[in-house]
Coordinates of C-alpha atoms in Angstrom, one line a residue:
M1 CA -1.3 -2.4 -26.4
K2 CA -5.3 -1.5 -26.1
D3 CA -8.0 -1.6 -23.6
A4 CA -9.5 -4.9 -23.9
V5 CA -12.9 -3.3 -23.3
S6 CA -12.7 -0.4 -25.7
G7 CA -9.6 -1.2 -27.8
E8 CA -8.0 2.1 -27.3
P9 CA -4.5 2.7 -27.1
M10 CA -3.2 2.5 -23.5
I11 CA -0.3 5.1 -23.3
G12 CA 2.5 4.8 -19.8
V13 CA 1.5 1.0 -19.3
S14 CA 5.1 -0.6 -17.8
V15 CA 6.7 -3.1 -19.3
R16 CA 9.7 -4.7 -17.8
V17 CA 11.7 -7.7 -18.4
K18 CA 10.9 -10.6 -15.0
G19 CA 13.9 -10.7 -12.8
T20 CA 15.8 -8.0 -14.1
G21 CA 16.3 -4.1 -14.4
S22 CA 15.6 -3.9 -18.2
G23 CA 12.0 -2.0 -18.9
T24 CA 10.3 0.4 -20.6
I25 CA 6.7 2.1 -20.8
T26 CA 4.3 2.5 -23.9
D27 CA 4.0 5.7 -26.0
F28 CA 0.8 8.0 -27.5
D29 CA -0.2 4.8 -29.5
G30 CA 0.5 2.7 -27.0
N31 CA 3.5 0.6 -29.2
F32 CA 7.0 -0.1 -26.6
S33 CA 10.4 -2.0 -27.8
V34 CA 12.9 -3.8 -25.4
K35 CA 15.5 -5.6 -25.8
A36 CA 15.3 -9.3 -24.4
S37 CA 16.1 -12.6 -25.0
K38 CA 14.6 -16.4 -25.6
G39 CA 13.0 -17.8 -22.6
D40 CA 12.4 -14.4 -20.6
I41 CA 8.5 -13.5 -19.4
L42 CA 7.9 -9.7 -19.5
V43 CA 5.2 -9.0 -17.1
I44 CA 2.9 -5.6 -18.2
S45 CA 1.4 -3.5 -15.6
Y46 CA -1.1 -0.7 -14.9
V47 CA -3.2 0.5 -12.9
G48 CA -6.2 -0.6 -12.1
Y49 CA -5.8 -3.4 -14.9
K50 CA -4.9 -7.1 -14.2
T51 CA -0.8 -7.4 -14.5
L52 CA -0.2 -9.9 -17.9
E53 CA 3.4 -12.4 -17.9
L54 CA 4.5 -13.1 -21.4
D55 CA 6.7 -16.0 -21.9
L56 CA 8.9 -14.9 -25.0
K57 CA 9.3 -18.3 -25.8
N58 CA 10.8 -18.0 -29.6
K59 CA 8.5 -14.9 -29.9
T60 CA 10.7 -11.5 -31.9
T61 CA 6.9 -10.1 -31.8
L62 CA 4.0 -9.6 -30.1
G63 CA 1.7 -8.6 -31.9
V64 CA -1.9 -6.7 -30.1
I65 CA -1.7 -6.9 -26.2
S66 CA -5.2 -6.6 -24.7
L67 CA -5.4 -5.8 -20.6
G68 CA -8.6 -6.0 -19.0
E69 CA -9.5 -4.0 -15.6
D70 CA -8.7 -6.2 -12.4
A71 CA -12.2 -5.6 -11.6
E72 CA -11.4 -7.0 -8.3
T73 CA -9.6 -4.2 -7.1
L74 CA -11.8 -1.3 -8.3
E75 CA -14.5 -2.3 -6.2
E76 CA -12.3 -3.1 -2.9
V77 CA -13.5 0.2 -0.5
V78 CA -11.6 2.9 1.2
V79 CA -11.7 4.4 4.1
V80 CA -12.6 7.6 3.2
G81 CA -13.2 11.2 5.9
Y82 CA -17.2 10.4 5.3
G83 CA -17.4 6.8 5.6
V84 CA -15.9 4.5 3.0
Q85 CA -15.8 4.5 -1.0
K86 CA -15.4 1.9 -3.2
K87 CA -11.9 2.9 -5.0
V88 CA -12.7 3.0 -8.9
S89 CA -14.9 5.7 -7.9
S90 CA -12.5 7.8 -5.4
V91 CA -10.7 10.8 -7.4
G92 CA -8.4 12.1 -3.7
S93 CA -5.3 10.8 -3.3
I94 CA -5.7 8.1 -1.4
A95 CA -3.0 5.2 0.0
T96 CA -4.1 1.6 1.9
A97 CA -2.2 -0.6 3.7
K98 CA -4.2 -3.4 5.2
G99 CA -2.7 -5.2 8.6
D100 CA -2.2 -8.6 7.4
D101 CA 0.2 -7.3 5.0
L102 CA 1.6 -4.8 8.2
L103 CA 2.4 -7.7 10.6
K104 CA 4.5 -9.0 7.4
V105 CA 7.0 -5.9 8.4
G106 CA 8.6 -8.5 11.3
S107 CA 9.3 -7.4 14.6
V108 CA 8.2 -4.0 15.0
N109 CA 7.1 -2.3 18.4
S110 CA 4.4 0.4 16.5
V111 CA 2.3 1.0 14.0
S112 CA 4.5 4.2 13.1
E113 CA 7.5 2.2 12.9
A114 CA 5.5 -0.5 10.5
L115 CA 4.6 2.4 7.4
Q116 CA 8.0 2.7 6.7
G117 CA 8.3 2.0 2.7
Q118 CA 4.6 0.2 3.2
M119 CA 3.0 3.3 1.3
P120 CA 3.9 5.8 -1.6
G121 CA 4.0 9.6 -0.3
V122 CA 4.7 8.2 2.8
V123 CA 7.7 9.4 4.8
A124 CA 8.7 7.3 8.6
I125 CA 11.7 8.6 10.4
N126 CA 12.8 6.6 13.3
S127 CA 15.8 8.8 15.4
T128 CA 15.8 6.0 18.5
S129 CA 15.5 2.9 19.1
K130 CA 14.6 3.1 22.6
P131 CA 12.5 1.4 24.2
G132 CA 8.8 3.3 24.7
A133 CA 10.5 5.6 22.7
D134 CA 11.1 4.1 19.6
K135 CA 7.7 5.5 17.2
A136 CA 8.5 7.3 13.9
S137 CA 7.5 10.6 12.9
L138 CA 5.7 10.5 10.1
L139 CA 4.9 13.4 7.5
I140 CA 2.8 12.6 4.1
R141 CA 4.2 14.6 0.7
G142 CA 7.5 15.7 2.8
K143 CA 7.5 18.8 5.1
S144 CA 5.6 22.3 3.8
T145 CA 5.7 24.5 7.1
W146 CA 8.3 25.2 10.0
G147 CA 5.4 24.4 12.2
E148 CA 3.9 21.5 13.3
A149 CA 4.1 19.0 10.5
A150 CA 2.3 15.6 11.7
P151 CA -0.6 13.9 10.4
L152 CA -3.9 14.0 11.7
V153 CA -4.7 10.7 13.3
L154 CA -7.5 9.1 13.7
V155 CA -8.8 5.0 15.6
D156 CA -11.8 4.3 14.3
G157 CA -13.2 8.4 14.2
I158 CA -11.6 9.4 17.2
E159 CA -8.2 11.3 17.6
R160 CA -5.5 9.4 19.6
D161 CA -2.2 8.2 19.1
F162 CA -2.2 5.0 16.8
N163 CA 1.5 3.2 18.7
D164 CA -0.8 2.7 21.4
V165 CA -2.3 -0.7 19.0
D166 CA -1.6 -3.2 18.1
V167 CA -1.0 -4.0 14.7
N168 CA -2.5 -7.0 15.1
E169 CA -5.9 -5.4 15.8
I170 CA -5.7 -3.3 12.6
E171 CA -8.0 -4.0 9.4
S172 CA -6.6 -1.3 7.4
I173 CA -4.9 1.7 7.7
S174 CA -5.8 4.8 4.9
V175 CA -3.8 7.6 4.2
L176 CA -5.6 10.7 3.0
K177 CA -3.1 12.5 1.3
D178 CA -3.9 15.5 -1.0
A179 CA -7.1 18.9 -0.7
S180 CA -10.0 16.4 -2.4
A181 CA -9.7 13.6 0.3
T182 CA -8.8 15.6 3.9
A183 CA -11.5 18.9 3.6
V184 CA -13.9 17.2 5.4
Y185 CA -11.8 17.8 8.2
G186 CA -10.8 21.5 7.5
V187 CA -7.3 23.0 8.8
K188 CA -6.4 19.7 11.2
G189 CA -6.0 17.9 7.7
A190 CA -3.8 20.8 6.6
N191 CA -0.7 17.9 6.6
G192 CA -2.6 14.8 5.5
V193 CA -4.6 12.3 7.8
I194 CA -4.4 9.0 8.6
L195 CA -7.2 6.8 9.3
L196 CA -7.3 3.2 11.2
T197 CA -9.6 1.1 11.2
T198 CA -9.3 -1.6 14.0
K199 CA -11.3 -5.2 12.7
R200 CA -14.4 -6.4 13.9
G201 CA -16.4 -9.7 14.2
L202 CA -18.2 -11.4 11.0
E203 CA -21.0 -13.8 10.9
Q204 CA -19.3 -16.7 10.6
K205 CA -17.7 -19.8 13.4
P206 CA -15.6 -18.5 15.6
E207 CA -12.1 -17.9 14.4
I208 CA -8.9 -17.9 16.8
S209 CA -5.3 -16.8 16.2
F210 CA -2.0 -16.9 18.0
T211 CA 0.6 -15.1 16.6
A212 CA 4.2 -14.8 18.1
N213 CA 7.3 -12.9 17.4
F214 CA 10.8 -13.1 18.4
G215 CA 13.0 -10.4 17.9
F216 CA 16.8 -9.7 17.7
K217 CA 18.2 -5.8 18.2
Q218 CA 22.1 -5.1 17.5
P219 CA 23.6 -1.7 17.1
S220 CA 24.1 -0.8 13.8
A221 CA 27.8 1.4 14.5
A222 CA 30.3 1.1 17.5
P223 CA 32.7 4.4 17.6
E224 CA 36.1 3.4 17.4
W225 CA 39.1 5.4 19.4
S226 CA 42.1 6.3 19.7
D227 CA 44.7 4.3 21.6
Y228 CA 46.0 6.2 25.0
V229 CA 49.9 6.9 23.5
T230 CA 47.9 8.8 20.4
S231 CA 46.3 10.2 22.6
M232 CA 48.9 11.7 24.4
K233 CA 51.8 12.7 21.5
Q234 CA 48.4 14.4 20.1
Y235 CA 47.9 16.4 23.7
N236 CA 51.2 17.6 24.0
R237 CA 51.4 18.7 19.7
A238 CA 48.6 20.7 20.8
Q239 CA 50.3 22.2 23.8
A240 CA 53.6 22.7 22.8
N241 CA 51.3 24.8 19.5
D242 CA 50.2 26.9 22.4
A243 CA 53.2 27.1 24.3
N244 CA 52.0 25.8 26.6
W245 CA 54.9 24.1 28.3
G246 CA 54.0 23.0 31.5
A247 CA 51.0 21.2 30.4
L248 CA 53.0 19.0 28.7
V249 CA 52.2 14.7 29.5
P250 CA 55.8 13.3 30.5
E251 CA 57.7 11.2 28.3
S252 CA 58.3 9.2 30.9
T253 CA 54.2 9.0 30.9
I254 CA 54.3 8.4 27.1
A255 CA 57.0 5.3 27.2
A256 CA 55.6 3.4 30.1
W257 CA 52.5 3.4 28.0
E258 CA 54.3 2.0 25.0
N259 CA 56.2 -0.6 27.1
A260 CA 52.9 -1.2 29.1
Y261 CA 50.9 -2.2 25.2
A262 CA 54.0 -3.9 23.7
T263 CA 53.8 -6.4 26.4
G264 CA 50.0 -7.2 27.3
N265 CA 50.5 -5.5 30.7
Y266 CA 46.8 -2.9 30.5
G267 CA 43.0 -3.5 30.2
P268 CA 40.2 -3.0 32.5
Y269 CA 40.9 -4.2 35.6
N270 CA 44.7 -3.4 35.7
D271 CA 45.8 -1.0 38.8
A272 CA 48.8 0.7 37.0
F273 CA 48.0 0.9 33.7
P274 CA 43.6 0.7 33.3
Q275 CA 42.3 0.8 29.5
V276 CA 38.7 0.3 29.3
D277 CA 36.7 0.0 26.3
W278 CA 33.1 1.3 27.9
W279 CA 31.3 0.3 24.7
K280 CA 32.8 -2.8 24.6
E281 CA 31.8 -3.5 28.9
M282 CA 28.4 -2.7 28.6
V283 CA 27.6 -3.1 25.2
K284 CA 25.3 -6.7 24.9
N285 CA 26.1 -8.9 21.4
V286 CA 22.5 -8.4 21.0
G287 CA 18.4 -7.8 22.2
Y288 CA 15.7 -9.2 22.6
E289 CA 12.5 -8.3 22.2
Q290 CA 9.5 -10.3 21.8
N291 CA 5.4 -9.7 20.9
Y292 CA 2.2 -12.3 21.3
N293 CA -0.8 -11.8 20.4
L294 CA -4.3 -13.7 21.4
N295 CA -7.6 -12.6 19.4
V296 CA -11.0 -14.4 19.1
R297 CA -13.2 -13.1 16.1
G298 CA -17.0 -14.6 14.6
G299 CA -20.6 -13.8 15.0
T300 CA -24.0 -14.5 14.0
K301 CA -26.5 -13.0 12.1
K302 CA -27.9 -10.8 14.9
M303 CA -24.6 -10.2 16.9
S304 CA -20.5 -10.2 15.9
Y305 CA -17.4 -9.3 17.8
F306 CA -13.8 -9.6 17.9
V307 CA -11.4 -9.3 21.0
S308 CA -8.1 -9.1 20.8
L309 CA -5.2 -9.5 23.8
G310 CA -1.7 -8.5 23.4
Y311 CA 1.8 -8.3 25.6
L312 CA 5.1 -6.5 24.0
H313 CA 8.5 -6.9 25.9
D314 CA 11.2 -4.4 24.6
G315 CA 14.4 -5.8 26.1
D316 CA 17.7 -4.3 26.4
I317 CA 20.6 -4.1 24.9
F318 CA 22.9 -3.0 28.0
N319 CA 24.8 -4.7 30.3
T320 CA 23.0 -4.2 33.5
T321 CA 21.9 -6.2 36.5
K322 CA 18.6 -5.4 38.2
Q323 CA 19.3 -4.5 42.3
E324 CA 16.8 -5.0 45.0
E325 CA 16.4 -0.4 45.2
F326 CA 16.0 -0.1 41.9
D327 CA 16.0 -1.2 38.1
P328 CA 19.0 0.1 35.9
S329 CA 17.7 -1.3 32.6
F330 CA 16.4 0.1 29.4
S331 CA 12.4 -1.9 29.2
Y332 CA 9.1 -1.1 27.4
R333 CA 6.3 -3.8 28.1
R334 CA 2.6 -3.3 26.8
Y335 CA -0.5 -4.9 27.5
N336 CA -3.3 -4.3 24.7
W337 CA -7.0 -5.3 25.0
R338 CA -10.2 -4.7 22.4
S339 CA -13.3 -5.8 22.5
N340 CA -15.3 -4.6 19.4
F341 CA -19.1 -5.9 19.0
D342 CA -21.7 -4.9 16.6
F343 CA -24.9 -5.9 17.2
N344 CA -28.0 -5.7 14.8
I345 CA -31.4 -4.7 16.7
T346 CA -33.4 -4.3 13.3
N347 CA -32.7 -4.5 9.5
T348 CA -32.3 -0.4 9.9
T349 CA -30.6 -0.3 13.1
K350 CA -27.1 -1.3 14.1
L351 CA -25.5 -0.7 17.3
S352 CA -21.7 -0.9 17.9
F353 CA -19.8 -1.4 21.4
N354 CA -16.5 -0.9 21.8
V355 CA -14.1 -1.0 24.3
A356 CA -10.0 -1.0 24.0
G357 CA -7.3 0.3 26.6
K358 CA -3.1 -0.5 27.2
M359 CA -1.0 0.0 29.9
G360 CA 2.7 0.1 29.6
Y361 CA 5.4 0.3 32.0
Q362 CA 9.4 2.1 30.8
N363 CA 11.9 2.0 32.5
Q364 CA 15.7 3.0 32.3
P365 CA 18.2 5.3 34.6
S366 CA 17.3 8.5 35.3
Y367 CA 20.7 10.1 37.5
Y368 CA 18.9 13.8 37.5
E369 CA 16.3 14.9 39.4
N370 CA 15.2 16.8 36.6
V371 CA 13.2 13.2 34.9
D372 CA 12.6 15.8 31.8
S373 CA 16.2 14.4 30.4
P374 CA 16.8 11.6 32.3
D375 CA 18.7 10.1 29.2
E376 CA 21.3 13.4 29.4
R377 CA 23.9 11.7 32.6
F378 CA 23.5 8.0 31.2
F379 CA 24.7 9.1 27.5
G380 CA 27.0 12.1 28.7
T381 CA 28.5 9.7 31.1
F382 CA 29.2 6.6 29.2
F383 CA 30.4 8.4 25.7
T384 CA 33.1 10.8 28.1
A385 CA 34.2 8.0 31.1
P386 CA 38.1 8.5 30.8
S387 CA 39.2 5.1 29.7
N388 CA 42.5 5.3 31.1
E389 CA 42.3 7.3 34.6
F390 CA 40.9 4.5 36.7
P391 CA 40.1 0.6 36.2
I392 CA 36.3 -0.9 36.6
K393 CA 37.9 -2.4 39.7
Y394 CA 40.9 -1.9 41.7
S395 CA 42.8 -5.6 42.6
N396 CA 41.3 -5.1 46.0
G397 CA 38.0 -5.0 44.9
I398 CA 36.8 -1.5 45.3
W399 CA 35.5 0.1 42.3
G400 CA 37.4 2.5 39.6
D401 CA 36.8 6.8 40.7
G402 CA 36.6 6.3 44.3
L403 CA 33.2 5.7 46.5
S404 CA 30.9 7.9 44.2
S405 CA 31.8 6.1 41.4
D406 CA 30.4 9.4 39.2
Q407 CA 32.1 7.9 35.6
N408 CA 31.9 4.5 36.8
I409 CA 29.1 3.7 34.1
V410 CA 29.7 0.3 34.9
C411 CA 29.2 0.8 38.5
L412 CA 26.7 3.1 37.8
M413 CA 24.4 0.4 36.2
T414 CA 25.6 -2.4 37.7
E415 CA 26.5 -3.3 42.0
G416 CA 27.1 0.2 42.8
G417 CA 24.3 2.2 42.0
V418 CA 24.1 4.7 44.7
V419 CA 23.2 7.8 42.8
T420 CA 21.2 6.0 40.5
L421 CA 16.9 6.4 40.6
S422 CA 14.7 3.8 37.8
N423 CA 12.1 6.3 35.7
T424 CA 9.3 3.7 35.2
K425 CA 6.7 5.8 32.9
V426 CA 3.0 4.1 33.0
S427 CA 0.5 5.2 31.0
M428 CA -3.2 4.0 30.0
M429 CA -5.5 5.1 26.5

């Protein structure tokens, strides 16, 4: 393997058999050997060089292979701390992603989610899928401190949260990973720097673009619960081990439940033998999310423009019913708008004018007066409500768990709701 221009041997060139896991790299003299069959295709690649595909056909030896530089890639510019620079002249460790590539990721609601698996050295950790709070935590080259390890994020040169930006507005993202690339930011860039550049106008006729995404979401796993008879027997065993004989569940109660299971005389609305699977009652089979964007791009020699409008709605996976007094659903609605204008006043003077904003509405049930932990009561009740003490509703139409229905999550999230408040957050950029 040799360089097409210099004729020097190339070390570490990747050689793999297309469509298989078989491959190797070239040695110090540019030589390699790989197991392949007739009709296989070899894919030869190296950073900064054009990828070459060779059809083996009846060949057993290949002779001298020359790789040429990928001039187009090397001429691409990357955003750095002090402007833009060609890749060929950049010595810092910089990873880039184009906005159009991020759109292909699929139905994601934040930029940090879209970056998952897109760049080497960038780790995105998503710990929740709650609408409006599902952005991922980003680490560049791992975590090297017990303190704050989030990278510095700049959107068009301004420090701000880039999760507020519609993915359709992004031209490119550059991630500066090492000291030579982040030095210009000083100590603020110690954990790496992410530079997001939004789209701008071009000297062309108006180009109108409309995108629509409709997504489905499901829980990745559901909890499994023991049946009530098994639970009572294990409870009795634990009490017997502690010689707490007065706390034992009577054998007549266990026998009655065994008979109920055997005859099918049980269920979520059974007065005598209530059996409620709160997960099944509260969680839908599928939730929905939708994202729409309309933008216009164009311009002349004197003025160029990019204008964008976006709408996002992330829906609920819980069975809830909107009431006149409150809305107990988990949901998030976001409106984005952006206008980027560039005016060429003279041959040496350019005026740029940017206007962007976001308005978001996050809704969820919040039972406690302490709104700093609105999830605590909902999820606490959801996973700890007893399954066999009361039905969802008695045969006379009264909700289970008394008038307050403090542990009847179905009542709280549908018609009951006497102690439920909704929590709506509105934010602006």
